[in-house]
Amino acid sequence: MKFFLIGITGKMGSGKSLLSSFLKKKGIPVYSSDERGKILMNQTKIIKKNIIKHFGKDSYKKEKINKTYLSEIVFKNPIALKLLCSIVHPWISIDFKNWIFYVQKKALYVIKESAILFESGSYKECDFIINITSPIEKIIERIIKRDNLSENQIVNRLKNQISNKKRKEKSHLIINNYSSEMYLEKKADRIHELFENLYKHQYGKRR
């Protein structure tokens, strides 16, 4: 299989999912680690067993992951967050490899979107990494609308995510998302053009 693996990451509320959605509209396969992680936490028995073992029975409510309860624990404690990642990420890694193998055989490039691309170590698999940044006030505004969290809750969660400085050191492209959705859509156009041209240069004509 010949394709480029592009990692898209950024702090919560930065706009990484929006950028990914614009690329998906162009027919580019997008794997959302965050979304798949939620599904796996709900469906994989061994994940459920280990989460309950370490974080308690309240981690699940009516057989579904209790996101509010679990978030309050892991986003206040970096050690707890690392433990949760160690439980879930190996299964995300397997799920991603299966997704690549069975679904994406004809892709020029694929997107792996993850808030913890660096923390999980999966950035090492990527050929190119895009980091999205955004002003803190914009992030807070977006997350309040999206998740109905308080400003204090958002700030506490952001503190436990890897810093933008460290993200930038390991990224190939930085996108500062402080404008409109149209701005990100134009960025998606340029990214798509870039990787189409890179594919043509490295592997020859488009499949």
PDB file of C-alpha atoms in Angstrom:
ATOM      1  CA  MET A   1       0.000   0.000   0.000  1.00  0.00           C
ATOM      2  CA  LYS A   2       1.323   3.409  -0.966  1.00  0.00           C
ATOM      3  CA  PHE A   3      -0.086   6.396   0.873  1.00  0.00           C
ATOM      4  CA  PHE A   4       0.937   9.155   3.251  1.00  0.00           C
ATOM      5  CA  LEU A   5      -0.230   9.062   6.856  1.00  0.00           C
ATOM      6  CA  ILE A   6      -1.020  12.578   8.077  1.00  0.00           C
ATOM      7  CA  GLY A   7      -1.504  13.266  11.766  1.00  0.00           C
ATOM      8  CA  ILE A   8      -3.774  16.138  12.773  1.00  0.00           C
ATOM      9  CA  THR A   9      -3.635  17.225  16.394  1.00  0.00           C
ATOM     10  CA  GLY A  10      -4.193  20.198  18.665  1.00  0.00           C
ATOM     11  CA  LYS A  11      -5.657  21.103  22.013  1.00  0.00           C
ATOM     12  CA  MET A  12      -9.363  20.517  22.627  1.00  0.00           C
ATOM     13  CA  GLY A  13     -11.471  23.103  20.828  1.00  0.00           C
ATOM     14  CA  SER A  14      -8.655  24.097  18.476  1.00  0.00           C
ATOM     15  CA  GLY A  15     -10.487  23.079  15.296  1.00  0.00           C
ATOM     16  CA  LYS A  16      -8.791  19.808  14.354  1.00  0.00           C
ATOM     17  CA  SER A  17     -12.093  18.001  13.764  1.00  0.00           C
ATOM     18  CA  LEU A  18     -13.332  20.816  11.542  1.00  0.00           C
ATOM     19  CA  LEU A  19     -10.185  20.710   9.416  1.00  0.00           C
ATOM     20  CA  SER A  20     -10.510  16.925   9.168  1.00  0.00           C
ATOM     21  CA  SER A  21     -14.149  17.265   8.091  1.00  0.00           C
ATOM     22  CA  PHE A  22     -13.171  19.520   5.182  1.00  0.00           C
ATOM     23  CA  LEU A  23     -10.604  16.959   4.018  1.00  0.00           C
ATOM     24  CA  LYS A  24     -13.150  14.167   4.429  1.00  0.00           C
ATOM     25  CA  LYS A  25     -15.488  16.031   2.062  1.00  0.00           C
ATOM     26  CA  LYS A  26     -12.746  15.716  -0.562  1.00  0.00           C
ATOM     27  CA  GLY A  27     -12.910  11.941  -0.227  1.00  0.00           C
ATOM     28  CA  ILE A  28      -9.931  11.618   2.093  1.00  0.00           C
ATOM     29  CA  PRO A  29     -10.282   8.835   4.702  1.00  0.00           C
ATOM     30  CA  VAL A  30     -10.261  10.227   8.239  1.00  0.00           C
ATOM     31  CA  TYR A  31      -9.730   8.157  11.368  1.00  0.00           C
ATOM     32  CA  SER A  32     -10.830   9.976  14.506  1.00  0.00           C
ATOM     33  CA  SER A  33      -8.967   8.438  17.447  1.00  0.00           C
ATOM     34  CA  ASP A  34     -11.195  10.295  19.907  1.00  0.00           C
ATOM     35  CA  GLU A  35     -14.441   9.030  18.380  1.00  0.00           C
ATOM     36  CA  ARG A  36     -13.182   5.480  17.877  1.00  0.00           C
ATOM     37  CA  GLY A  37     -11.841   5.483  21.426  1.00  0.00           C
ATOM     38  CA  LYS A  38     -15.327   6.228  22.773  1.00  0.00           C
ATOM     39  CA  ILE A  39     -16.791   3.399  20.705  1.00  0.00           C
ATOM     40  CA  LEU A  40     -14.140   0.951  21.857  1.00  0.00           C
ATOM     41  CA  MET A  41     -14.640   1.938  25.505  1.00  0.00           C
ATOM     42  CA  ASN A  42     -18.327   1.107  25.102  1.00  0.00           C
ATOM     43  CA  GLN A  43     -17.937  -2.122  23.121  1.00  0.00           C
ATOM     44  CA  THR A  44     -14.706  -3.822  24.209  1.00  0.00           C
ATOM     45  CA  LYS A  45     -15.195  -5.900  27.336  1.00  0.00           C
ATOM     46  CA  ILE A  46     -11.563  -5.943  28.451  1.00  0.00           C
ATOM     47  CA  ILE A  47     -11.397  -2.148  28.215  1.00  0.00           C
ATOM     48  CA  LYS A  48     -14.566  -1.848  30.309  1.00  0.00           C
ATOM     49  CA  LYS A  49     -13.187  -4.293  32.865  1.00  0.00           C
ATOM     50  CA  ASN A  50      -9.906  -2.400  33.265  1.00  0.00           C
ATOM     51  CA  ILE A  51     -11.520   1.037  33.406  1.00  0.00           C
ATOM     52  CA  ILE A  52     -13.930  -0.105  36.127  1.00  0.00           C
ATOM     53  CA  LYS A  53     -11.048  -1.789  37.976  1.00  0.00           C
ATOM     54  CA  HIS A  54      -8.972   1.404  38.098  1.00  0.00           C
ATOM     55  CA  PHE A  55     -11.599   4.151  38.088  1.00  0.00           C
ATOM     56  CA  GLY A  56     -14.637   2.562  39.718  1.00  0.00           C
ATOM     57  CA  LYS A  57     -18.124   1.368  38.719  1.00  0.00           C
ATOM     58  CA  ASP A  58     -19.306   4.930  38.159  1.00  0.00           C
ATOM     59  CA  SER A  59     -17.107   5.004  35.053  1.00  0.00           C
ATOM     60  CA  TYR A  60     -20.087   3.462  33.236  1.00  0.00           C
ATOM     61  CA  LYS A  61     -23.717   4.473  33.303  1.00  0.00           C
ATOM     62  CA  LYS A  62     -26.310   2.194  31.712  1.00  0.00           C
ATOM     63  CA  GLU A  63     -23.496   0.242  30.012  1.00  0.00           C
ATOM     64  CA  LYS A  64     -22.132   3.420  28.396  1.00  0.00           C
ATOM     65  CA  ILE A  65     -18.965   5.266  29.326  1.00  0.00           C
ATOM     66  CA  ASN A  66     -19.692   8.000  31.856  1.00  0.00           C
ATOM     67  CA  LYS A  67     -17.686  10.697  30.096  1.00  0.00           C
ATOM     68  CA  THR A  68     -18.452  13.401  32.674  1.00  0.00           C
ATOM     69  CA  TYR A  69     -17.333  11.283  35.622  1.00  0.00           C
ATOM     70  CA  LEU A  70     -14.192   9.964  33.939  1.00  0.00           C
ATOM     71  CA  SER A  71     -13.185  13.354  32.538  1.00  0.00           C
ATOM     72  CA  GLU A  72     -13.343  14.929  35.985  1.00  0.00           C
ATOM     73  CA  ILE A  73     -10.834  12.358  37.206  1.00  0.00           C
ATOM     74  CA  VAL A  74      -8.322  12.175  34.374  1.00  0.00           C
ATOM     75  CA  PHE A  75      -8.198  15.862  33.493  1.00  0.00           C
ATOM     76  CA  LYS A  76      -7.272  16.746  37.058  1.00  0.00           C
ATOM     77  CA  ASN A  77      -4.587  14.113  37.358  1.00  0.00           C
ATOM     78  CA  PRO A  78      -1.923  13.543  34.665  1.00  0.00           C
ATOM     79  CA  ILE A  79      -1.109  10.110  36.128  1.00  0.00           C
ATOM     80  CA  ALA A  80      -4.762   9.053  35.828  1.00  0.00           C
ATOM     81  CA  LEU A  81      -4.852  10.334  32.235  1.00  0.00           C
ATOM     82  CA  LYS A  82      -1.721   8.356  31.406  1.00  0.00           C
ATOM     83  CA  LEU A  83      -3.274   5.240  32.959  1.00  0.00           C
ATOM     84  CA  LEU A  84      -6.467   5.634  30.912  1.00  0.00           C
ATOM     85  CA  CYS A  85      -4.407   6.058  27.736  1.00  0.00           C
ATOM     86  CA  SER A  86      -2.460   2.886  28.550  1.00  0.00           C
ATOM     87  CA  ILE A  87      -5.750   0.986  28.810  1.00  0.00           C
ATOM     88  CA  VAL A  88      -7.403   2.321  25.670  1.00  0.00           C
ATOM     89  CA  HIS A  89      -4.612   3.246  23.251  1.00  0.00           C
ATOM     90  CA  PRO A  90      -3.343  -0.290  22.454  1.00  0.00           C
ATOM     91  CA  TRP A  91      -6.840  -1.135  21.232  1.00  0.00           C
ATOM     92  CA  ILE A  92      -7.071   2.071  19.219  1.00  0.00           C
ATOM     93  CA  SER A  93      -3.768   1.121  17.593  1.00  0.00           C
ATOM     94  CA  ILE A  94      -5.154  -2.288  16.574  1.00  0.00           C
ATOM     95  CA  ASP A  95      -8.410  -0.724  15.391  1.00  0.00           C
ATOM     96  CA  PHE A  96      -6.510   1.814  13.301  1.00  0.00           C
ATOM     97  CA  LYS A  97      -4.351  -0.859  11.638  1.00  0.00           C
ATOM     98  CA  ASN A  98      -7.460  -2.871  10.745  1.00  0.00           C
ATOM     99  CA  TRP A  99      -9.084   0.286   9.356  1.00  0.00           C
ATOM    100  CA  ILE A 100      -6.035   0.976   7.201  1.00  0.00           C
ATOM    101  CA  PHE A 101      -5.758  -2.597   5.935  1.00  0.00           C
ATOM    102  CA  TYR A 102      -9.381  -3.269   5.044  1.00  0.00           C
ATOM    103  CA  VAL A 103     -10.714   0.130   4.019  1.00  0.00           C
ATOM    104  CA  GLN A 104      -7.968   2.433   2.800  1.00  0.00           C
ATOM    105  CA  LYS A 105      -6.126   0.421   0.149  1.00  0.00           C
ATOM    106  CA  LYS A 106      -6.549   3.030  -2.605  1.00  0.00           C
ATOM    107  CA  ALA A 107      -5.996   6.235  -0.642  1.00  0.00           C
ATOM    108  CA  LEU A 108      -3.360   8.783  -1.663  1.00  0.00           C
ATOM    109  CA  TYR A 109      -3.173   9.881   1.938  1.00  0.00           C
ATOM    110  CA  VAL A 110      -5.121   9.231   5.109  1.00  0.00           C
ATOM    111  CA  ILE A 111      -5.748  11.360   8.181  1.00  0.00           C
ATOM    112  CA  LYS A 112      -5.306  10.252  11.766  1.00  0.00           C
ATOM    113  CA  GLU A 113      -6.914  12.853  13.983  1.00  0.00           C
ATOM    114  CA  SER A 114      -6.039  12.697  17.659  1.00  0.00           C
ATOM    115  CA  ALA A 115      -5.905  15.104  20.586  1.00  0.00           C
ATOM    116  CA  ILE A 116      -3.202  12.941  22.171  1.00  0.00           C
ATOM    117  CA  LEU A 117      -1.164  12.127  19.070  1.00  0.00           C
ATOM    118  CA  PHE A 118       2.072  12.951  20.915  1.00  0.00           C
ATOM    119  CA  GLU A 119       1.114  11.636  24.348  1.00  0.00           C
ATOM    120  CA  SER A 120       0.145   8.241  22.893  1.00  0.00           C
ATOM    121  CA  GLY A 121       3.306   7.986  20.801  1.00  0.00           C
ATOM    122  CA  SER A 122       1.324   7.431  17.588  1.00  0.00           C
ATOM    123  CA  TYR A 123       2.897  10.539  16.046  1.00  0.00           C
ATOM    124  CA  LYS A 124       5.906   8.313  15.310  1.00  0.00           C
ATOM    125  CA  GLU A 125       3.845   6.446  12.698  1.00  0.00           C
ATOM    126  CA  CYS A 126       2.969   9.626  10.812  1.00  0.00           C
ATOM    127  CA  ASP A 127       4.737  10.921   7.702  1.00  0.00           C
ATOM    128  CA  PHE A 128       3.581  14.466   8.373  1.00  0.00           C
ATOM    129  CA  ILE A 129       2.046  16.168  11.414  1.00  0.00           C
ATOM    130  CA  ILE A 130      -0.278  19.171  11.399  1.00  0.00           C
ATOM    131  CA  ASN A 131      -0.850  20.993  14.671  1.00  0.00           C
ATOM    132  CA  ILE A 132      -3.787  23.377  15.047  1.00  0.00           C
ATOM    133  CA  THR A 133      -3.576  26.196  17.559  1.00  0.00           C
ATOM    134  CA  SER A 134      -6.158  28.735  18.592  1.00  0.00           C
ATOM    135  CA  PRO A 135      -6.392  31.604  21.106  1.00  0.00           C
ATOM    136  CA  ILE A 136      -7.527  30.454  24.540  1.00  0.00           C
ATOM    137  CA  GLU A 137     -10.598  32.708  24.460  1.00  0.00           C
ATOM    138  CA  LYS A 138     -11.713  31.136  21.159  1.00  0.00           C
ATOM    139  CA  ILE A 139     -11.176  27.636  22.531  1.00  0.00           C
ATOM    140  CA  ILE A 140     -13.217  28.389  25.645  1.00  0.00           C
ATOM    141  CA  GLU A 141     -16.011  29.929  23.566  1.00  0.00           C
ATOM    142  CA  ARG A 142     -16.207  26.891  21.267  1.00  0.00           C
ATOM    143  CA  ILE A 143     -16.147  24.287  24.042  1.00  0.00           C
ATOM    144  CA  ILE A 144     -18.784  26.058  26.137  1.00  0.00           C
ATOM    145  CA  LYS A 145     -21.108  25.940  23.113  1.00  0.00           C
ATOM    146  CA  ARG A 146     -20.169  22.370  22.191  1.00  0.00           C
ATOM    147  CA  ASP A 147     -19.859  20.575  25.535  1.00  0.00           C
ATOM    148  CA  ASN A 148     -21.652  22.881  27.973  1.00  0.00           C
ATOM    149  CA  LEU A 149     -18.641  22.949  30.302  1.00  0.00           C
ATOM    150  CA  SER A 150     -17.737  25.789  32.625  1.00  0.00           C
ATOM    151  CA  GLU A 151     -14.755  28.010  31.888  1.00  0.00           C
ATOM    152  CA  ASN A 152     -12.975  26.626  34.956  1.00  0.00           C
ATOM    153  CA  GLN A 153     -13.471  23.038  33.805  1.00  0.00           C
ATOM    154  CA  ILE A 154     -12.102  23.879  30.362  1.00  0.00           C
ATOM    155  CA  VAL A 155      -9.028  25.653  31.726  1.00  0.00           C
ATOM    156  CA  ASN A 156      -8.257  22.707  34.037  1.00  0.00           C
ATOM    157  CA  ARG A 157      -8.470  20.263  31.138  1.00  0.00           C
ATOM    158  CA  LEU A 158      -6.279  22.401  28.906  1.00  0.00           C
ATOM    159  CA  LYS A 159      -3.619  22.530  31.622  1.00  0.00           C
ATOM    160  CA  ASN A 160      -3.320  18.748  31.473  1.00  0.00           C
ATOM    161  CA  GLN A 161      -2.786  18.634  27.721  1.00  0.00           C
ATOM    162  CA  ILE A 162       0.673  18.864  26.208  1.00  0.00           C
ATOM    163  CA  SER A 163       1.771  22.470  25.652  1.00  0.00           C
ATOM    164  CA  ASN A 164       1.637  24.165  22.258  1.00  0.00           C
ATOM    165  CA  LYS A 165       5.385  24.709  22.496  1.00  0.00           C
ATOM    166  CA  LYS A 166       6.037  20.962  22.690  1.00  0.00           C
ATOM    167  CA  ARG A 167       3.492  20.284  19.939  1.00  0.00           C
ATOM    168  CA  LYS A 168       5.196  22.771  17.633  1.00  0.00           C
ATOM    169  CA  GLU A 169       8.598  21.182  18.169  1.00  0.00           C
ATOM    170  CA  LYS A 170       7.307  17.877  16.774  1.00  0.00           C
ATOM    171  CA  SER A 171       4.999  19.217  14.054  1.00  0.00           C
ATOM    172  CA  HIS A 172       5.720  19.933  10.401  1.00  0.00           C
ATOM    173  CA  LEU A 173       2.933  22.443   9.869  1.00  0.00           C
ATOM    174  CA  ILE A 174       1.289  24.845  12.334  1.00  0.00           C
ATOM    175  CA  ILE A 175      -2.147  26.268  11.551  1.00  0.00           C
ATOM    176  CA  ASN A 176      -3.278  29.185  13.687  1.00  0.00           C
ATOM    177  CA  ASN A 177      -7.058  28.916  13.769  1.00  0.00           C
ATOM    178  CA  TYR A 178      -8.214  32.339  14.883  1.00  0.00           C
ATOM    179  CA  SER A 179     -10.429  33.190  11.943  1.00  0.00           C
ATOM    180  CA  SER A 180     -13.607  31.853  10.313  1.00  0.00           C
ATOM    181  CA  GLU A 181     -14.518  28.348   9.149  1.00  0.00           C
ATOM    182  CA  MET A 182     -13.776  29.526   5.624  1.00  0.00           C
ATOM    183  CA  TYR A 183     -10.153  30.073   6.696  1.00  0.00           C
ATOM    184  CA  LEU A 184      -9.798  26.408   7.701  1.00  0.00           C
ATOM    185  CA  GLU A 185     -11.569  25.294   4.548  1.00  0.00           C
ATOM    186  CA  LYS A 186      -9.002  27.163   2.440  1.00  0.00           C
ATOM    187  CA  LYS A 187      -6.224  25.573   4.479  1.00  0.00           C
ATOM    188  CA  ALA A 188      -7.760  22.175   3.732  1.00  0.00           C
ATOM    189  CA  ASP A 189      -7.693  22.999   0.016  1.00  0.00           C
ATOM    190  CA  ARG A 190      -3.984  23.795   0.188  1.00  0.00           C
ATOM    191  CA  ILE A 191      -3.192  20.702   2.266  1.00  0.00           C
ATOM    192  CA  HIS A 192      -5.056  18.507  -0.203  1.00  0.00           C
ATOM    193  CA  GLU A 193      -3.195  20.025  -3.135  1.00  0.00           C
ATOM    194  CA  LEU A 194       0.130  19.611  -1.332  1.00  0.00           C
ATOM    195  CA  PHE A 195      -0.286  15.897  -0.694  1.00  0.00           C
ATOM    196  CA  GLU A 196      -1.706  15.161  -4.111  1.00  0.00           C
ATOM    197  CA  ASN A 197       1.431  16.738  -5.597  1.00  0.00           C
ATOM    198  CA  LEU A 198       3.727  14.941  -3.152  1.00  0.00           C
ATOM    199  CA  TYR A 199       2.095  11.628  -4.012  1.00  0.00           C
ATOM    200  CA  LYS A 200       2.524  12.289  -7.722  1.00  0.00           C
ATOM    201  CA  HIS A 201       6.171  13.233  -7.195  1.00  0.00           C
ATOM    202  CA  GLN A 202       6.985  10.163  -5.090  1.00  0.00           C
ATOM    203  CA  TYR A 203       4.793   7.434  -6.531  1.00  0.00           C
ATOM    204  CA  GLY A 204       3.872   8.645 -10.009  1.00  0.00           C
ATOM    205  CA  LYS A 205       0.399   9.251 -11.396  1.00  0.00           C
ATOM    206  CA  ARG A 206      -2.686   9.245  -9.168  1.00  0.00           C
ATOM    207  CA  ARG A 207      -4.345   5.872  -8.678  1.00  0.00           C
TER     208      ARG A 207
END
